[in-house]
Amino acid sequence: MQPTTLGDVSFWYADIGLPQSRRPALRADAQVDVAIIGAGYTGLWTAYYLKKAQPDLRVAIVEKDFAGFGASGRNGGWCMGTFAWNHEAYARATSRAAVLQMVQELEATVPEIARVCQAEGIDADMLPTEEMMVATNPAQLARMKAEIAHRSHWGDGHRIRELTQAEVAQRISLPNALGAMVVSGMARIQPAKLVRGLALAVERLGVTIYEDSEALSYDAGQVVTPHGRLMAPIILRCTEGFTAAIAAHKRDWLPLNSAQIATVPLPPEVWAKIGWQGHELIGDMNNAYCYCQRTREGRITVGARGVPYKFGSKIDSNGRPDPETVRRLTAVLRQHFPAAADYGIDHAWCGVIGVPRDWCATVGLDPATGLGWAGGYVGVGVSTSNLAGQTLADLALGKTTRRTGLPWVNRRVRQWEPEPLRWLGVHLMYRLLHIADAREARLGIAPSRFAAFGNWLTGRH
C-alpha cells in the first residue's frame, strides 16, 4: 500500500495548502530589540507574549524556510499539557515542589492555547479530548499501571484514570486491548493551521518574520544570515530539531526522526466498526510507542519513530520518509485498526524533534550575553512550546515570575557523543526497544530488560 503523496512537508499542509508566496527575506543589516531564530511554535509564542507584554518592543524572527516548516507543521496534533520527562532529574537539581509547580504550569497550557486561538481567530480544528494509552499484552498492562502510579505521585493524579478492557471497548475497537490509561484535559489540533494562524497573529502585533533567511551563525549581539545581519541585545534560539544544523550546536540536541501516515477519509461503515467517537488521542504502551489521531474529516493518522536517526545529525529532505518507515507505520495501522486496513494511505511524511542528552527540555537566557534558547521537547512540543514561549518572554524582559523559577530554566546538560557513537547508540536503543516489544507480545512476559538497557544507553528514562 503505497501512499499517494510522500513528503511535501506534511499532510497537514496538503490539507490547507502550502504557502503561495514567501515573506521577504532579510536583505540588509537590521537592528531590533529582540531577535528570534526559528518561526515555529516556540519562536512565535515567544514573539506573541513579548509583544503582548510590551507592544512597542521591536521583535523580528529569522526563518530558514517558511514559518511552520519544521515540527510545528508536521507533528501528530497532540496538545497535551503533560510533563513528559524525568521528574526525578529536575527534582534533584531543584526540588519536588518546583517540579509539581511545572506540572501545573504545563497543564494550564492547553486552555491557554484555546484562549489565544479564540482571541486571535485561529481555526486549528482544536477539539477538547483525552489521551488514551492502550495496553495490548500483560507486560504493557504492568507498565501502564506503573506509569499511572508514577504520574499520580508527581501531581497528575487528578487527570488520570485506568480503564478496564470492557471500558476501552465501549470507546474504541482495538484488537487485544486489555486496558488503558486515560489522561484528561487535552485537545486534538491541526498543527499547520495553528502555526499558520499564530504567525499571522504575531504579524498583526508588529513582529517581522523574515523567511528564506537561514541563521548561519549567531553570537552576542547578532545573527548572521546569507544576506544580512539581524542585530539585537537579546537573541533567542528556537530551532528545536533543526538546532543541529547550526554548526556550533551540532551536538547540543539530537535530531530524532519521527514519521506519520494519513489514510484516505474513511466511510461511515468503517467508523461504525472502530468507534472512536470521542476523538481521543490514541497511543499504545509499546516501548517503541505509536501516536494516532482521528482527523476533522475522518482520516486516521498514525505516527511512530520509523528509522530514528540519520548519521551526522542529518535532517530529512522536505519531509520525505524512507520506504521502511512507511512499511512499519502501515503495519501499526493494520494492527490497531484492521477495519481500515483495506483503505488507501493518502500521505506519508516525517520530521525531526530535538532530544537533549538527558531527554529533558530546557529554557534559558544568559544575561551576560543576551543569548537564550528553548526546546528539546522530545516529542511533546505542541503545548510545551507555549509554556516555553511565555517563559522566554519573561526572561527576555528581565521579569521574575513563577515561570522563571521553574526547574527547566537555565538547565544545562552535556553534549551528545561524536559520530559514530551517537548513531550507534540511538540505533541500538531502538533495536532493543523493538526486540523488547516483540518478546513481550510473543511471550507475555514481564516488561523486558532489553528496553531498560536500551533506554539507559542513551539516557532516556
PDB file of C-alpha atoms in Angstrom, residues 16-161:
ATOM      1  CA  ILE A  16      -4.663  23.601   3.859  1.00  0.00           C
ATOM      2  CA  GLY A  17      -2.178  24.247   1.057  1.00  0.00           C
ATOM      3  CA  LEU A  18       1.464  25.249   1.193  1.00  0.00           C
ATOM      4  CA  PRO A  19       2.196  28.984   1.336  1.00  0.00           C
ATOM      5  CA  GLN A  20       1.573  30.535  -2.065  1.00  0.00           C
ATOM      6  CA  SER A  21       4.331  33.094  -1.554  1.00  0.00           C
ATOM      7  CA  ARG A  22       7.125  33.702   0.916  1.00  0.00           C
ATOM      8  CA  ARG A  23       7.570  36.562   3.297  1.00  0.00           C
ATOM      9  CA  PRO A  24      10.539  38.737   2.265  1.00  0.00           C
ATOM     10  CA  ALA A  25      13.986  37.588   3.311  1.00  0.00           C
ATOM     11  CA  LEU A  26      16.387  39.677   5.367  1.00  0.00           C
ATOM     12  CA  ARG A  27      18.354  41.546   2.655  1.00  0.00           C
ATOM     13  CA  ALA A  28      20.370  44.029   4.711  1.00  0.00           C
ATOM     14  CA  ASP A  29      21.512  44.564   8.262  1.00  0.00           C
ATOM     15  CA  ALA A  30      18.700  45.369  10.679  1.00  0.00           C
ATOM     16  CA  GLN A  31      18.514  46.359  14.342  1.00  0.00           C
ATOM     17  CA  VAL A  32      15.774  45.222  16.743  1.00  0.00           C
ATOM     18  CA  ASP A  33      15.287  44.765  20.484  1.00  0.00           C
ATOM     19  CA  VAL A  34      14.778  41.002  20.378  1.00  0.00           C
ATOM     20  CA  ALA A  35      15.860  38.668  17.566  1.00  0.00           C
ATOM     21  CA  ILE A  36      14.385  35.171  17.394  1.00  0.00           C
ATOM     22  CA  ILE A  37      15.824  32.302  15.358  1.00  0.00           C
ATOM     23  CA  GLY A  38      13.108  29.970  14.102  1.00  0.00           C
ATOM     24  CA  ALA A  39       9.459  30.673  13.202  1.00  0.00           C
ATOM     25  CA  GLY A  40       7.914  27.545  14.684  1.00  0.00           C
ATOM     26  CA  TYR A  41       5.691  27.305  17.732  1.00  0.00           C
ATOM     27  CA  THR A  42       8.406  28.305  20.223  1.00  0.00           C
ATOM     28  CA  GLY A  43       9.606  31.373  18.344  1.00  0.00           C
ATOM     29  CA  LEU A  44       6.080  32.515  17.518  1.00  0.00           C
ATOM     30  CA  TRP A  45       4.742  32.032  21.055  1.00  0.00           C
ATOM     31  CA  THR A  46       7.744  33.939  22.410  1.00  0.00           C
ATOM     32  CA  ALA A  47       7.146  36.809  20.000  1.00  0.00           C
ATOM     33  CA  TYR A  48       3.436  36.817  20.846  1.00  0.00           C
ATOM     34  CA  TYR A  49       3.957  37.144  24.590  1.00  0.00           C
ATOM     35  CA  LEU A  50       6.752  39.690  24.174  1.00  0.00           C
ATOM     36  CA  LYS A  51       4.521  41.989  22.147  1.00  0.00           C
ATOM     37  CA  LYS A  52       1.539  41.477  24.416  1.00  0.00           C
ATOM     38  CA  ALA A  53       3.675  42.458  27.406  1.00  0.00           C
ATOM     39  CA  GLN A  54       5.450  45.376  25.699  1.00  0.00           C
ATOM     40  CA  PRO A  55       3.774  46.478  22.442  1.00  0.00           C
ATOM     41  CA  ASP A  56       6.500  48.962  21.488  1.00  0.00           C
ATOM     42  CA  LEU A  57       9.224  46.284  21.584  1.00  0.00           C
ATOM     43  CA  ARG A  58      10.899  45.696  18.212  1.00  0.00           C
ATOM     44  CA  VAL A  59      10.833  41.939  17.588  1.00  0.00           C
ATOM     45  CA  ALA A  60      11.940  40.077  14.455  1.00  0.00           C
ATOM     46  CA  ILE A  61      12.204  36.399  13.555  1.00  0.00           C
ATOM     47  CA  VAL A  62      14.558  34.827  11.016  1.00  0.00           C
ATOM     48  CA  GLU A  63      13.409  31.540   9.493  1.00  0.00           C
ATOM     49  CA  LYS A  64      15.378  29.231   7.198  1.00  0.00           C
ATOM     50  CA  ASP A  65      12.334  28.175   5.155  1.00  0.00           C
ATOM     51  CA  PHE A  66       8.788  29.348   5.884  1.00  0.00           C
ATOM     52  CA  ALA A  67       7.005  29.820   9.202  1.00  0.00           C
ATOM     53  CA  GLY A  68       5.902  26.398  10.420  1.00  0.00           C
ATOM     54  CA  PHE A  69       8.134  24.384   8.093  1.00  0.00           C
ATOM     55  CA  GLY A  70       9.562  22.212  10.882  1.00  0.00           C
ATOM     56  CA  ALA A  71       7.944  20.117  13.593  1.00  0.00           C
ATOM     57  CA  SER A  72       5.274  22.759  14.210  1.00  0.00           C
ATOM     58  CA  GLY A  73       3.696  21.910  10.859  1.00  0.00           C
ATOM     59  CA  ARG A  74       4.354  18.164  10.924  1.00  0.00           C
ATOM     60  CA  ASN A  75       3.541  16.842  14.400  1.00  0.00           C
ATOM     61  CA  GLY A  76       0.776  14.471  15.471  1.00  0.00           C
ATOM     62  CA  GLY A  77      -1.585  17.189  16.661  1.00  0.00           C
ATOM     63  CA  TRP A  78      -1.479  16.125  20.320  1.00  0.00           C
ATOM     64  CA  CYS A  79      -1.972  19.211  22.506  1.00  0.00           C
ATOM     65  CA  MET A  80      -1.316  17.530  25.846  1.00  0.00           C
ATOM     66  CA  GLY A  81      -0.158  19.807  28.648  1.00  0.00           C
ATOM     67  CA  THR A  82       1.688  16.989  30.392  1.00  0.00           C
ATOM     68  CA  PHE A  83       5.132  16.589  31.934  1.00  0.00           C
ATOM     69  CA  ALA A  84       6.862  14.060  29.686  1.00  0.00           C
ATOM     70  CA  TRP A  85      10.423  13.961  31.029  1.00  0.00           C
ATOM     71  CA  ASN A  86      12.313  12.631  34.040  1.00  0.00           C
ATOM     72  CA  HIS A  87      10.683  14.164  37.121  1.00  0.00           C
ATOM     73  CA  GLU A  88      13.476  12.975  39.390  1.00  0.00           C
ATOM     74  CA  ALA A  89      16.196  14.573  37.267  1.00  0.00           C
ATOM     75  CA  TYR A  90      14.602  18.004  37.588  1.00  0.00           C
ATOM     76  CA  ALA A  91      13.836  17.489  41.297  1.00  0.00           C
ATOM     77  CA  ARG A  92      17.446  16.568  42.097  1.00  0.00           C
ATOM     78  CA  ALA A  93      18.596  19.906  40.735  1.00  0.00           C
ATOM     79  CA  THR A  94      15.811  21.912  42.383  1.00  0.00           C
ATOM     80  CA  SER A  95      13.019  20.420  44.499  1.00  0.00           C
ATOM     81  CA  ARG A  96       9.918  18.282  44.338  1.00  0.00           C
ATOM     82  CA  ALA A  97       7.799  21.391  44.899  1.00  0.00           C
ATOM     83  CA  ALA A  98       9.353  23.062  41.839  1.00  0.00           C
ATOM     84  CA  VAL A  99       8.563  20.054  39.663  1.00  0.00           C
ATOM     85  CA  LEU A 100       4.972  19.968  40.917  1.00  0.00           C
ATOM     86  CA  GLN A 101       4.684  23.651  40.007  1.00  0.00           C
ATOM     87  CA  MET A 102       5.910  22.891  36.495  1.00  0.00           C
ATOM     88  CA  VAL A 103       3.341  20.097  36.188  1.00  0.00           C
ATOM     89  CA  GLN A 104       0.634  22.648  36.982  1.00  0.00           C
ATOM     90  CA  GLU A 105       2.028  25.218  34.558  1.00  0.00           C
ATOM     91  CA  LEU A 106       2.105  22.658  31.757  1.00  0.00           C
ATOM     92  CA  GLU A 107      -1.487  21.600  32.409  1.00  0.00           C
ATOM     93  CA  ALA A 108      -2.540  25.240  32.038  1.00  0.00           C
ATOM     94  CA  THR A 109      -1.088  25.488  28.524  1.00  0.00           C
ATOM     95  CA  VAL A 110      -3.966  23.669  26.815  1.00  0.00           C
ATOM     96  CA  PRO A 111      -6.667  26.138  27.948  1.00  0.00           C
ATOM     97  CA  GLU A 112      -4.212  28.986  27.286  1.00  0.00           C
ATOM     98  CA  ILE A 113      -3.732  27.868  23.676  1.00  0.00           C
ATOM     99  CA  ALA A 114      -7.512  27.584  23.303  1.00  0.00           C
ATOM    100  CA  ARG A 115      -7.895  31.105  24.719  1.00  0.00           C
ATOM    101  CA  VAL A 116      -5.394  32.586  22.266  1.00  0.00           C
ATOM    102  CA  CYS A 117      -6.975  30.742  19.329  1.00  0.00           C
ATOM    103  CA  GLN A 118     -10.352  32.234  20.224  1.00  0.00           C
ATOM    104  CA  ALA A 119      -8.948  35.708  20.830  1.00  0.00           C
ATOM    105  CA  GLU A 120      -6.940  35.738  17.596  1.00  0.00           C
ATOM    106  CA  GLY A 121      -9.481  33.974  15.378  1.00  0.00           C
ATOM    107  CA  ILE A 122      -7.254  30.935  14.769  1.00  0.00           C
ATOM    108  CA  ASP A 123      -9.190  27.929  13.471  1.00  0.00           C
ATOM    109  CA  ALA A 124      -6.898  24.999  14.323  1.00  0.00           C
ATOM    110  CA  ASP A 125      -9.523  22.213  14.440  1.00  0.00           C
ATOM    111  CA  MET A 126      -8.975  22.320  18.205  1.00  0.00           C
ATOM    112  CA  LEU A 127     -11.206  19.763  19.906  1.00  0.00           C
ATOM    113  CA  PRO A 128     -11.108  19.024  23.657  1.00  0.00           C
ATOM    114  CA  THR A 129     -10.491  15.333  24.272  1.00  0.00           C
ATOM    115  CA  GLU A 130      -8.423  12.845  26.263  1.00  0.00           C
ATOM    116  CA  GLU A 131      -5.304  10.781  25.727  1.00  0.00           C
ATOM    117  CA  MET A 132      -5.833   7.021  25.766  1.00  0.00           C
ATOM    118  CA  MET A 133      -2.714   4.859  26.060  1.00  0.00           C
ATOM    119  CA  VAL A 134      -3.771   1.268  25.419  1.00  0.00           C
ATOM    120  CA  ALA A 135      -2.116  -1.892  26.758  1.00  0.00           C
ATOM    121  CA  THR A 136      -2.379  -4.920  24.461  1.00  0.00           C
ATOM    122  CA  ASN A 137      -0.418  -7.560  26.423  1.00  0.00           C
ATOM    123  CA  PRO A 138       0.359  -8.293  30.097  1.00  0.00           C
ATOM    124  CA  ALA A 139       3.754  -6.583  30.004  1.00  0.00           C
ATOM    125  CA  GLN A 140       2.214  -3.410  28.627  1.00  0.00           C
ATOM    126  CA  LEU A 141      -0.517  -3.595  31.248  1.00  0.00           C
ATOM    127  CA  ALA A 142       2.083  -3.771  34.017  1.00  0.00           C
ATOM    128  CA  ARG A 143       3.978  -0.823  32.506  1.00  0.00           C
ATOM    129  CA  MET A 144       0.727   1.127  32.230  1.00  0.00           C
ATOM    130  CA  LYS A 145      -0.151   0.591  35.899  1.00  0.00           C
ATOM    131  CA  ALA A 146       3.360   1.671  36.910  1.00  0.00           C
ATOM    132  CA  GLU A 147       3.020   4.792  34.752  1.00  0.00           C
ATOM    133  CA  ILE A 148      -0.301   5.687  36.386  1.00  0.00           C
ATOM    134  CA  ALA A 149       1.264   5.368  39.832  1.00  0.00           C
ATOM    135  CA  HIS A 150       4.313   7.399  38.786  1.00  0.00           C
ATOM    136  CA  ARG A 151       2.322  10.262  37.297  1.00  0.00           C
ATOM    137  CA  SER A 152      -0.055  10.318  40.248  1.00  0.00           C
ATOM    138  CA  HIS A 153       2.934  10.687  42.575  1.00  0.00           C
ATOM    139  CA  TRP A 154       4.086  13.692  40.532  1.00  0.00           C
ATOM    140  CA  GLY A 155       0.891  15.703  40.593  1.00  0.00           C
ATOM    141  CA  ASP A 156      -1.173  14.375  37.686  1.00  0.00           C
ATOM    142  CA  GLY A 157      -3.422  12.032  39.669  1.00  0.00           C
ATOM    143  CA  HIS A 158      -6.499  14.232  39.196  1.00  0.00           C
ATOM    144  CA  ARG A 159      -6.188  13.868  35.410  1.00  0.00           C
ATOM    145  CA  ILE A 160      -5.511  10.144  35.165  1.00  0.00           C
ATOM    146  CA  ARG A 161      -7.701   7.089  35.442  1.00  0.00           C
TER     147      ARG A 161
END
